[in-house]
Amino acid sequence: MKSMFKSILALAMLTLFANINWAMGQTVNMNRWIELESDSVERVITFKFAADSPNTKARLLCGTLDTTFSIGTYLYYFSFYVPSHTVTIYGDITKFDCSSRYLTELDISNNTGLTTLYCHSNSFISLDFSGQTALEELDCSHFFESEWLYSFKNDRIRF
């Protein structure tokens, strides 16, 4: 009886440690990213992110800030202190909301898995959505300084 209990306990501990190592071993996909420029620095800025699967790792780089965090399948708020103008967010992000964040530039060309983008009420001069074949939902209304918006033929996108 004792040996069976020890075997079950050992198996449970092995399973627990294997799951912890697997979760900690998940890495950020550094081949997909979103880059943006902000007019204001040295302040807290909030974005919303979502991914196709729960506990997807993402990484935000901005000046001296380098933070990794987990995102889920629903848009959820994350706040960061941004010490410089350029913010780069790496990972398998499928939904991104950067609305009303005093942004001047947005480059999503290196995240072709993006399906939803809310970027209204910013100060973009131009936006380029070419190559974004997965994009289905887009809100880029209320631009203050927009000169042009370039898109592509995509029957799935809803403006």
Tab-separated table of C-alpha atoms in Angstrom:
chain	number	residue	atom	x	y	z
A	1	MET	CA	0.000	0.000	0.000
A	2	LYS	CA	2.841	2.372	0.898
A	3	SER	CA	4.652	1.726	-2.369
A	4	MET	CA	1.481	2.389	-4.381
A	5	PHE	CA	0.957	5.675	-2.495
A	6	LYS	CA	4.585	6.655	-3.124
A	7	SER	CA	4.225	5.824	-6.818
A	8	ILE	CA	1.066	7.912	-7.153
A	9	LEU	CA	2.676	10.774	-5.229
A	10	ALA	CA	5.799	10.604	-7.396
A	11	LEU	CA	3.693	10.596	-10.564
A	12	ALA	CA	1.658	13.577	-9.328
A	13	MET	CA	4.826	15.528	-8.480
A	14	LEU	CA	6.376	14.700	-11.840
A	15	THR	CA	3.229	15.878	-13.645
A	16	LEU	CA	3.136	19.081	-11.599
A	17	PHE	CA	6.776	19.938	-12.304
A	18	ALA	CA	6.431	19.065	-15.984
A	19	ASN	CA	3.470	21.452	-16.311
A	20	ILE	CA	5.311	24.231	-14.470
A	21	ASN	CA	8.361	23.819	-16.692
A	22	TRP	CA	6.187	23.767	-19.817
A	23	ALA	CA	4.390	26.981	-18.803
A	24	MET	CA	7.617	28.719	-17.870
A	25	GLY	CA	9.252	27.461	-21.041
A	26	GLN	CA	6.731	29.136	-23.328
A	27	THR	CA	8.465	31.816	-25.296
A	28	VAL	CA	7.403	34.980	-27.046
A	29	ASN	CA	7.183	34.790	-30.827
A	30	MET	CA	9.769	37.448	-31.712
A	31	ASN	CA	8.974	37.065	-35.436
A	32	ARG	CA	5.648	38.907	-35.064
A	33	TRP	CA	5.452	42.451	-33.725
A	34	ILE	CA	3.587	45.735	-33.706
A	35	GLU	CA	5.495	49.004	-33.543
A	36	LEU	CA	4.053	52.374	-32.648
A	37	GLU	CA	5.170	55.911	-31.916
A	38	SER	CA	3.695	58.096	-29.207
A	39	ASP	CA	3.720	61.870	-28.855
A	40	SER	CA	4.001	61.674	-25.112
A	41	VAL	CA	6.638	59.926	-23.045
A	42	GLU	CA	7.263	59.199	-19.391
A	43	ARG	CA	3.647	58.367	-18.660
A	44	VAL	CA	1.422	55.337	-18.249
A	45	ILE	CA	-0.223	54.094	-21.433
A	46	THR	CA	-2.895	51.408	-21.683
A	47	PHE	CA	-3.470	48.935	-24.506
A	48	LYS	CA	-5.806	45.970	-24.935
A	49	PHE	CA	-4.527	42.653	-26.294
A	50	ALA	CA	-5.928	39.223	-27.139
A	51	ALA	CA	-4.568	36.038	-28.711
A	52	ASP	CA	-5.963	32.817	-30.171
A	53	SER	CA	-5.030	30.767	-27.122
A	54	PRO	CA	-4.949	31.476	-23.386
A	55	ASN	CA	-1.664	32.332	-21.666
A	56	THR	CA	0.010	33.503	-24.867
A	57	LYS	CA	3.256	35.287	-24.054
A	58	ALA	CA	3.850	38.823	-25.327
A	59	ARG	CA	6.763	41.188	-24.795
A	60	LEU	CA	6.781	44.983	-24.721
A	61	LEU	CA	9.977	46.951	-25.331
A	62	CYS	CA	10.117	50.710	-24.853
A	63	GLY	CA	13.404	52.413	-24.008
A	64	THR	CA	14.602	50.787	-20.785
A	65	LEU	CA	11.296	48.955	-20.271
A	66	ASP	CA	11.412	45.265	-21.203
A	67	THR	CA	8.472	43.283	-19.859
A	68	THR	CA	6.920	39.930	-20.736
A	69	PHE	CA	3.286	39.213	-19.906
A	70	SER	CA	0.554	36.686	-20.696
A	71	ILE	CA	-2.533	37.508	-22.726
A	72	GLY	CA	-5.726	35.531	-23.155
A	73	THR	CA	-8.397	35.090	-25.791
A	74	TYR	CA	-10.438	38.175	-24.825
A	75	LEU	CA	-9.344	41.809	-25.127
A	76	TYR	CA	-7.955	42.789	-21.747
A	77	TYR	CA	-6.348	46.027	-20.515
A	78	PHE	CA	-2.626	46.210	-19.788
A	79	SER	CA	-0.968	49.409	-18.556
A	80	PHE	CA	2.710	50.253	-18.996
A	81	TYR	CA	4.946	53.172	-18.128
A	82	VAL	CA	6.522	54.279	-21.414
A	83	PRO	CA	9.910	55.989	-21.057
A	84	SER	CA	10.425	56.731	-24.791
A	85	HIS	CA	8.513	57.475	-28.009
A	86	THR	CA	8.833	54.057	-29.699
A	87	VAL	CA	6.932	51.038	-28.354
A	88	THR	CA	7.407	47.558	-29.845
A	89	ILE	CA	5.128	44.684	-28.847
A	90	TYR	CA	6.159	41.134	-29.796
A	91	GLY	CA	4.030	38.002	-29.791
A	92	ASP	CA	1.133	36.169	-31.394
A	93	ILE	CA	-1.321	39.016	-30.876
A	94	THR	CA	-4.550	38.616	-32.866
A	95	LYS	CA	-6.549	41.525	-31.420
A	96	PHE	CA	-5.099	44.920	-30.543
A	97	ASP	CA	-6.723	48.109	-29.267
A	98	CYS	CA	-4.607	51.256	-29.143
A	99	SER	CA	-7.450	53.767	-29.418
A	100	SER	CA	-7.117	57.286	-27.978
A	101	ARG	CA	-3.456	56.860	-26.979
A	102	TYR	CA	-1.818	59.949	-28.566
A	103	LEU	CA	-0.127	57.785	-31.188
A	104	THR	CA	1.458	59.259	-34.310
A	105	GLU	CA	2.596	56.073	-36.092
A	106	LEU	CA	1.423	52.462	-36.198
A	107	ASP	CA	3.203	49.656	-38.063
A	108	ILE	CA	1.433	46.285	-38.082
A	109	SER	CA	3.214	44.935	-41.175
A	110	ASN	CA	5.144	42.371	-39.105
A	111	ASN	CA	2.044	40.904	-37.469
A	112	THR	CA	0.101	39.262	-40.286
A	113	GLY	CA	-1.977	37.252	-37.796
A	114	LEU	CA	-3.847	40.337	-36.605
A	115	THR	CA	-7.625	39.839	-37.014
A	116	THR	CA	-8.960	42.854	-35.095
A	117	LEU	CA	-7.532	46.357	-34.804
A	118	TYR	CA	-9.052	49.309	-32.972
A	119	CYS	CA	-6.918	52.398	-33.462
A	120	HIS	CA	-9.431	55.243	-33.571
A	121	SER	CA	-8.883	58.741	-32.157
A	122	ASN	CA	-5.130	58.966	-32.700
A	123	SER	CA	-2.985	61.380	-34.722
A	124	PHE	CA	-1.778	59.114	-37.523
A	125	ILE	CA	-0.706	60.767	-40.743
A	126	SER	CA	-1.020	57.515	-42.680
A	127	LEU	CA	-1.830	53.854	-42.133
A	128	ASP	CA	-0.854	50.912	-44.324
A	129	PHE	CA	-2.803	47.666	-44.026
A	130	SER	CA	-1.368	45.962	-47.101
A	131	GLY	CA	-0.464	42.346	-46.442
A	132	GLN	CA	-2.925	42.077	-43.564
A	133	THR	CA	-4.974	39.252	-45.069
A	134	ALA	CA	-6.193	37.990	-41.679
A	135	LEU	CA	-7.627	41.379	-40.669
A	136	GLU	CA	-11.415	41.115	-40.294
A	137	GLU	CA	-12.375	44.048	-38.085
A	138	LEU	CA	-10.948	47.557	-38.208
A	139	ASP	CA	-11.892	50.820	-36.484
A	140	CYS	CA	-9.666	53.697	-37.510
A	141	SER	CA	-12.234	56.484	-37.229
A	142	HIS	CA	-11.744	59.978	-35.819
A	143	PHE	CA	-8.215	60.567	-37.051
A	144	PHE	CA	-7.060	64.078	-36.423
A	145	GLU	CA	-4.271	64.347	-38.998
A	146	SER	CA	-4.856	61.502	-41.450
A	147	GLU	CA	-3.724	62.131	-44.980
A	148	TRP	CA	-4.163	58.636	-46.385
A	149	LEU	CA	-5.271	55.129	-45.557
A	150	TYR	CA	-4.037	52.267	-47.700
A	151	SER	CA	-5.751	48.910	-47.634
A	152	PHE	CA	-6.243	45.977	-49.978
A	153	LYS	CA	-8.987	43.801	-51.350
A	154	ASN	CA	-10.230	41.876	-48.391
A	155	ASP	CA	-13.906	40.932	-48.451
A	156	ARG	CA	-13.754	39.785	-44.825
A	157	ILE	CA	-12.868	43.157	-43.308
A	158	ARG	CA	-15.544	45.271	-41.608
A	159	PHE	CA	-14.827	48.985	-41.342
